[in-house]
Short mmCIF file of C-alpha atoms and ligand atoms in Angstrom, two decimals:
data_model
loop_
_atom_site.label_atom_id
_atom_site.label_comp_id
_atom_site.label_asym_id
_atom_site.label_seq_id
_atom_site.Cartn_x
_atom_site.Cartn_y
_atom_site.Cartn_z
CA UNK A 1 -48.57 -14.10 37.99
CA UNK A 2 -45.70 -15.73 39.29
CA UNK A 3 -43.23 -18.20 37.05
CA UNK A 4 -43.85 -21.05 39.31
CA UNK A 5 -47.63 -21.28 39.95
CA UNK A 6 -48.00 -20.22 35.94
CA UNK A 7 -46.13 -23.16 34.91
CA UNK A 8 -43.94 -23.77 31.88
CA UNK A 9 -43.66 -20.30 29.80
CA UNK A 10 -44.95 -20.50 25.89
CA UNK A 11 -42.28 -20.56 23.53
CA UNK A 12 -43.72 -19.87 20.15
CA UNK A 13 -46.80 -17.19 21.18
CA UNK A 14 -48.58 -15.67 17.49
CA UNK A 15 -50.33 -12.22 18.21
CA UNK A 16 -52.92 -11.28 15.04
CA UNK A 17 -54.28 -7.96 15.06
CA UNK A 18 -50.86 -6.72 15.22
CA UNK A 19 -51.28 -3.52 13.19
CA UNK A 20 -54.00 -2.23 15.18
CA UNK A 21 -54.40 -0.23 18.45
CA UNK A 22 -54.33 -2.88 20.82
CA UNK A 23 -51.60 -4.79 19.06
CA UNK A 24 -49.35 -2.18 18.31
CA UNK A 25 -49.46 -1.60 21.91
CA UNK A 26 -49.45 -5.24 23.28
CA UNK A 27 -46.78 -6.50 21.14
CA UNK A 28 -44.44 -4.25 22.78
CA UNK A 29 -45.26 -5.33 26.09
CA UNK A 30 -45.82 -9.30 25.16
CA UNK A 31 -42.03 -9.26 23.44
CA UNK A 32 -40.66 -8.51 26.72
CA UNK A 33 -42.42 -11.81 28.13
CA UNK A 34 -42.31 -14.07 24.99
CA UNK A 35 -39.23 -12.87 23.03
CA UNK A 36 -40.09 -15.38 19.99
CA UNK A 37 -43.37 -13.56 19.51
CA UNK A 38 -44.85 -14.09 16.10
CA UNK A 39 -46.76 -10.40 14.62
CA UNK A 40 -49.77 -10.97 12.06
CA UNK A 41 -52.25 -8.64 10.51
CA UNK A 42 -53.87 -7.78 7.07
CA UNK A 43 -51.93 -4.52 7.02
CA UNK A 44 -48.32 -4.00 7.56
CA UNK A 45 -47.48 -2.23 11.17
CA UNK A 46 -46.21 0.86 11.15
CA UNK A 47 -42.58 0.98 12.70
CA UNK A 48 -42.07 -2.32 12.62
CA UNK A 49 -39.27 -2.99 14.92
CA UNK A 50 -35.88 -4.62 13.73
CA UNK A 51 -36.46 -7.73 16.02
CA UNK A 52 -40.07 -8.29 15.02
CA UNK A 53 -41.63 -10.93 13.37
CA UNK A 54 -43.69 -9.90 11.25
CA UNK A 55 -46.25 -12.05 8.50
CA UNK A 56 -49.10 -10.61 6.71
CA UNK A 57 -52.54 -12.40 6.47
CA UNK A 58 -56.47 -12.33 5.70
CA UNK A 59 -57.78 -14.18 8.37
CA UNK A 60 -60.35 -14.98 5.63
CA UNK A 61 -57.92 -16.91 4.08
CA UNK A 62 -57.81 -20.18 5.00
CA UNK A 63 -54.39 -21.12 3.51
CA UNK A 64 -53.02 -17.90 5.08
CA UNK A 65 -53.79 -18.29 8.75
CA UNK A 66 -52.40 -21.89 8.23
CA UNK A 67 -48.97 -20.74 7.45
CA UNK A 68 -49.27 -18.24 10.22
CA UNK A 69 -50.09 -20.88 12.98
CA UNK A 70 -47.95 -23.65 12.13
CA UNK A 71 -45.45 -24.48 14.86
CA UNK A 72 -46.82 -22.16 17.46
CA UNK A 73 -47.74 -22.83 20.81
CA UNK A 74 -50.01 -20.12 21.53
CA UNK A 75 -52.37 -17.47 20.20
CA UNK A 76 -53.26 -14.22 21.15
CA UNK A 77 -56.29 -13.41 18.62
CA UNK A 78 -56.98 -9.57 18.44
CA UNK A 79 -57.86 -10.04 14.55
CA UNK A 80 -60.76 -9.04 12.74
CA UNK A 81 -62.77 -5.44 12.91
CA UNK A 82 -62.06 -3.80 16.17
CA UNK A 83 -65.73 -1.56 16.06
CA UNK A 84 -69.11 -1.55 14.15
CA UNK A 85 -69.08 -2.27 10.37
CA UNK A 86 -71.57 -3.54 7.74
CA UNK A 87 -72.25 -6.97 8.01
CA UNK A 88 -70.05 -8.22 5.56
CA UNK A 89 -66.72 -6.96 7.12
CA UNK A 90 -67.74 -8.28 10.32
CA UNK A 91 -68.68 -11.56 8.31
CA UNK A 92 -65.58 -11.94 6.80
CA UNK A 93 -63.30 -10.77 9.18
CA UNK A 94 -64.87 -11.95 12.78
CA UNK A 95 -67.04 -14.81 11.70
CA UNK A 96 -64.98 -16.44 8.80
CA UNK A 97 -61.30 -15.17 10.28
CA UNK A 98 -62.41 -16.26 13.68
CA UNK A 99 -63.38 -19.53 12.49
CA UNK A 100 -60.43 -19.89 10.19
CA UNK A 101 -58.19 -19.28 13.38
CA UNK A 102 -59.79 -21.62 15.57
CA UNK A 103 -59.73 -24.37 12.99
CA UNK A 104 -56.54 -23.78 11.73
CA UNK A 105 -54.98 -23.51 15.52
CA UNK A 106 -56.86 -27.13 16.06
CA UNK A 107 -55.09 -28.44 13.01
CA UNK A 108 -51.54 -27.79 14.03
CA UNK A 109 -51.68 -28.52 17.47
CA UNK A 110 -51.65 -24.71 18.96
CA UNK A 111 -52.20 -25.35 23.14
CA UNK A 112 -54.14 -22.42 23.71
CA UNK A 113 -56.08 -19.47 22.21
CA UNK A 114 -56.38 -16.04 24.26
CA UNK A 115 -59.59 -14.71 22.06
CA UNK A 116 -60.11 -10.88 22.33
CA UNK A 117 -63.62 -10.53 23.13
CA UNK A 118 -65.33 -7.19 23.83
CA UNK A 119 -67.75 -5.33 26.57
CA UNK A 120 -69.87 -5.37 23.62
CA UNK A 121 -70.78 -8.86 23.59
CA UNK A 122 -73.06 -7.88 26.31
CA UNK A 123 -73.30 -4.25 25.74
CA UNK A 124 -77.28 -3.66 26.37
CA UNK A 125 -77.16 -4.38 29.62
CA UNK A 126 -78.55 -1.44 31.87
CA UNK A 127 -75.35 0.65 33.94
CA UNK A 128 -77.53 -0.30 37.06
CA UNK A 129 -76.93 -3.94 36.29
CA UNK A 130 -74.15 -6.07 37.69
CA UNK A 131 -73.02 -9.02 35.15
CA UNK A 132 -70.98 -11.12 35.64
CA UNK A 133 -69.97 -13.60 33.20
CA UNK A 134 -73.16 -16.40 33.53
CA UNK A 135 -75.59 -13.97 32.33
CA UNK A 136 -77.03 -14.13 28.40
CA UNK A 137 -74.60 -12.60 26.35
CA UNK A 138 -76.64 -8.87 24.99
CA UNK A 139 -74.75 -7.76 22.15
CA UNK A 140 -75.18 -4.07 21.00
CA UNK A 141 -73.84 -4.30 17.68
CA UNK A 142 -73.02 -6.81 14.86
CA UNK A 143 -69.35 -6.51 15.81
CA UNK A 144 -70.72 -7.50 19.31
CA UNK A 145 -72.55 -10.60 17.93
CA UNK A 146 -69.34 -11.36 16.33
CA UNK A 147 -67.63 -11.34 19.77
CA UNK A 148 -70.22 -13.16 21.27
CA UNK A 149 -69.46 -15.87 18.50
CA UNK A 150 -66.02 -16.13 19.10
CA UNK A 151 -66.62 -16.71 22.57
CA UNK A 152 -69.07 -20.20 21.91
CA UNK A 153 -66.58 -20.95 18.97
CA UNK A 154 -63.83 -21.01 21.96
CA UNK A 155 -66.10 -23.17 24.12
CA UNK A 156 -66.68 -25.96 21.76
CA UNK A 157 -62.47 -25.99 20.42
CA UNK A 158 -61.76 -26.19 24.30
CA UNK A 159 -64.90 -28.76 24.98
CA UNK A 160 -64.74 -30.69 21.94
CA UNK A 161 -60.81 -30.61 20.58
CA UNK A 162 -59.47 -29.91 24.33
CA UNK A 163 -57.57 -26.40 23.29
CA UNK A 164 -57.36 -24.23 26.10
CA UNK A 165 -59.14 -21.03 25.35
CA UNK A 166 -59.01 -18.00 27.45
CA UNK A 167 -61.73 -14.82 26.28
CA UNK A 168 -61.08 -11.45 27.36
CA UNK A 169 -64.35 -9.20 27.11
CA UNK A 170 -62.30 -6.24 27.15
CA UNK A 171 -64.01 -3.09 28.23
CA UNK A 172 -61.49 -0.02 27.27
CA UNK A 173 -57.74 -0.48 26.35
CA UNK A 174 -55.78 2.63 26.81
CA UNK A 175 -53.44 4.58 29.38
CA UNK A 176 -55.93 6.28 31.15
CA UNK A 177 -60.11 6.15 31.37
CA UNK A 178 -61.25 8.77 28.31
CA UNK A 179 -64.86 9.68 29.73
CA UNK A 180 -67.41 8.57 32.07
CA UNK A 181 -68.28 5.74 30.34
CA UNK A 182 -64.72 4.53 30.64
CA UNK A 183 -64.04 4.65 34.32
CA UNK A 184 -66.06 1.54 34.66
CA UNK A 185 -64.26 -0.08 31.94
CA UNK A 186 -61.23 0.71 31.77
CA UNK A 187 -58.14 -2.02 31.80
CA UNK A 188 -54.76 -0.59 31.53
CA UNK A 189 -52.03 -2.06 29.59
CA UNK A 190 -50.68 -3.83 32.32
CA UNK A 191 -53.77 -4.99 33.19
CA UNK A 192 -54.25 -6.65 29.54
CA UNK A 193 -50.61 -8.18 29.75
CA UNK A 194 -51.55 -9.98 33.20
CA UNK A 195 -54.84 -11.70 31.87
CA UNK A 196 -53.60 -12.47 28.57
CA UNK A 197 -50.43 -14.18 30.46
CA UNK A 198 -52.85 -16.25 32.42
CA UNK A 199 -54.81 -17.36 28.80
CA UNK A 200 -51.44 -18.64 28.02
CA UNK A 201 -49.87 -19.89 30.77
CA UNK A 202 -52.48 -20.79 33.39
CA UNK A 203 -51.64 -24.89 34.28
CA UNK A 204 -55.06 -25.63 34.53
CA UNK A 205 -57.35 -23.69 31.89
CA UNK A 206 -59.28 -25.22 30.20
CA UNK A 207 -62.04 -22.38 29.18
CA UNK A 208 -62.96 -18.72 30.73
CA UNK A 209 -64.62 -16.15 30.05
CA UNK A 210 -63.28 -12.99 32.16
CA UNK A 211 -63.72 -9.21 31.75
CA UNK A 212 -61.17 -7.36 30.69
CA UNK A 213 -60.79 -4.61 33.11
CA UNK A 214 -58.56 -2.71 36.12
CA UNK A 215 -59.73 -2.69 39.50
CA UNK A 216 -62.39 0.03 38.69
CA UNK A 217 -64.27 1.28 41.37
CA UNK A 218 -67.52 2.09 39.35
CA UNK A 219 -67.15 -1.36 37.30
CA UNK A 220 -70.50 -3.35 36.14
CA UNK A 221 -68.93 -6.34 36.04
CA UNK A 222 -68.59 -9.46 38.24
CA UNK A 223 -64.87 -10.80 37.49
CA UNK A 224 -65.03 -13.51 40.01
CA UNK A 225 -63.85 -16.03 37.42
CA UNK A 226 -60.36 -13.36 36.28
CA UNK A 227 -59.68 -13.44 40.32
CA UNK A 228 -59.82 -17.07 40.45
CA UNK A 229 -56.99 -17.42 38.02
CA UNK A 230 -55.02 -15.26 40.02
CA UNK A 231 -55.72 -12.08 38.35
CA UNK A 232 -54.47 -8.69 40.27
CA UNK A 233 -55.34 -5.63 38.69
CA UNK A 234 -53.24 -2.49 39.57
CA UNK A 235 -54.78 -0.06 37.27
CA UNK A 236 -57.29 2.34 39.33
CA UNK A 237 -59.51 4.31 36.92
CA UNK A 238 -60.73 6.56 39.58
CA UNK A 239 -56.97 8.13 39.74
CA UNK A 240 -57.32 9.78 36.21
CA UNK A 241 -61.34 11.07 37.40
CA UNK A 242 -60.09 14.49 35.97
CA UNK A 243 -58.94 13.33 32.85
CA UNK A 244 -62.14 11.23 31.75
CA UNK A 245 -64.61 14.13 32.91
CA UNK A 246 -62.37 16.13 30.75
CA UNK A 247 -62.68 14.38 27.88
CA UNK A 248 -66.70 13.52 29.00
CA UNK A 249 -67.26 17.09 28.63
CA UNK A 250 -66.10 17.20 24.57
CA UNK A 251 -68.86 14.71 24.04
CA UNK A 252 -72.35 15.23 22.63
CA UNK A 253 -75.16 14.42 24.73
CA UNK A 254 -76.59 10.86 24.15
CA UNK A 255 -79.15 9.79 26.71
CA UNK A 256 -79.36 6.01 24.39
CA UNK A 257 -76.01 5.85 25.15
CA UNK A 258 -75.94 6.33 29.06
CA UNK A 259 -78.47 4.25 29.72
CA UNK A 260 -76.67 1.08 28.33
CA UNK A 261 -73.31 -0.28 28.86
CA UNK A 262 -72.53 -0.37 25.64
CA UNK A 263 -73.05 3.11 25.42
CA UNK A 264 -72.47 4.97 21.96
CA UNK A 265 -72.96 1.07 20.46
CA UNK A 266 -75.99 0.65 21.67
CA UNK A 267 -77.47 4.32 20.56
CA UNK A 268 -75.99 4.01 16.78
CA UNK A 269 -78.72 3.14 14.60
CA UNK A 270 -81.43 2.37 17.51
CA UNK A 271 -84.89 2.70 16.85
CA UNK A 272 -88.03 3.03 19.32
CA UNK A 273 -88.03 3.22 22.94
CA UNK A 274 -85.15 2.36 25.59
CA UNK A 275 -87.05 1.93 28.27
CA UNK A 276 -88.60 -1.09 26.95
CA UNK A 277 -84.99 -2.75 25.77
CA UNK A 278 -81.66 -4.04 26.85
CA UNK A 279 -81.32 -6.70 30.02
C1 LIG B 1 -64.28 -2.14 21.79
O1 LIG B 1 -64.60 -3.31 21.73
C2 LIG B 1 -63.51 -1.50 20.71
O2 LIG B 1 -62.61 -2.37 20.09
C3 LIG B 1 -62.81 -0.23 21.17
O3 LIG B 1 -62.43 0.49 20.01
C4 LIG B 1 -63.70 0.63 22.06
O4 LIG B 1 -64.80 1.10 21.34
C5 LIG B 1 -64.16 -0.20 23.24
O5 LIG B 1 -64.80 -1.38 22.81
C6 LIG B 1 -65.10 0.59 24.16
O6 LIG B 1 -66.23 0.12 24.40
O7 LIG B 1 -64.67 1.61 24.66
#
């Protein structure tokens, strides 16, 4: 995205989640754009930088993600449990720290919230569907419920308080597609950095849903509404086809799992037929 049609850049952008894959990634990347980045997590990152920012919190806390927000512009909210986990870690951590963030963001005035979201949020869909981002959400997990419920708690701060919330279903964050599954869901780093720019910076967002992936040629997903706001993927997952059937090959066979989107989500813990669920 270009300076001038992204208007004014954020000066004080917070990034929770900081400790974890995506963050310790991301805030790399997102220093080079906002250099007064803000770092949060529960646990301390390893190798924290000298110039980093760094402030620990439960997002569970309400006090806590209070002093965290305060006097920032911007959010990038990777927070909370990253996979599947009993209910009560998702509780706490995605339903309670999500809501805690939202609410506390609201309170002090933050402009916009980039919520990371997750392919599993509509995981039991069918790999011969095409979704785009109208259809019911079909969570595979509890974490993917929890996603999902970010998502409407982002809708109603941007429809009801007038934040400007961007959510990122993101499919699979790394440098290159790891298996099958991956290469239609890949988004590269670069990728991530472009769409979470636009969350922040976009002049006229108000709320979007997009999916967070490269220009895949095997994706599932509609992204009309990420190429509206300008989004240009670069990342090709069919250029690392070696490497994902490579690491396909080191994985046990799971037929629950290929049938779905979601795949190994949707085949942990499942019980009775799969040809009579999923959308
Ligand atoms: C996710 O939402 C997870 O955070 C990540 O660890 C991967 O499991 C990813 O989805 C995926 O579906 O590959």
């Amino acid at each position: 995205m270009t300076e001038k049609k992204s208007g004014s850049r954020m000066q004080r952008v917070l990034m929770t989640g900081a400790a974890g894959g995506v963050g310790t990634v991301l805030r790399k990347l997102l220093k080079d754009v906002y250099p007064d980045l803000g770092l949060s997590d529960v646990a301390v990152p390893k190798a924290l930088g000298r110039g980093e920012k760094f402030v620990a919190a439960d997002l569970a806390d309400m006090a806590a993600v209070e002093r965290i927000v305060k006097g920032v512009d911007g959010i990038v909210h990777l927070g909370g449990a990253s996979v599947e986990k009993p209910w009560d870690m998702i509780h706490r951590a995605n339903i309670v720290g999500c809501y805690n963030l939202f609410e506390a963001a609201r309170r002090h005035g933050v402009k916009r919230i980039v919520f990371a979201s997750s392919n599993h949020a509509m995981g039991f869909y069918h790999r011969r569907r095409r979704v785009g981002t109208e259809a019911l959400v079909r969570p595979d997990s509890r974490y993917g419920v929890s996603k999902a419920f970010g998502e409407a708690l982002g809708a109603l701060y941007a429809d009801k308080y007038g934040l400007g919330v961007l959510c990122i279903r993101i499919g699979n964050f790394a440098d290159k597609p790891v298996d099958v599954r991956r290469l239609s869901i890949w988004i590269s780093p670069g990728d991530l950095v472009q769409l979470i720019r636009i969350g922040l910076e976009h002049p006229e967002l108000r709320y979007e849903v997009v999916y967070g992936a490269s220009d895949n040629a095997r994706s599932w997903w509609d992204n009309a509404a990420a190429f509206r706001l300008g989004y240009k993927p670069t990342g090709r997952a069919e250029e690392h086809l070696k490497h994902a059937l490579a690491g396909q090959a080191k994985l046990p066979i799971d037929p629950i799992a290929d049938m779905f989107q979601g795949g190994p989500f949707c085949s942990d813990e499942f019980v009775g037929d799969p040809e009579t669920r999923g959308g």
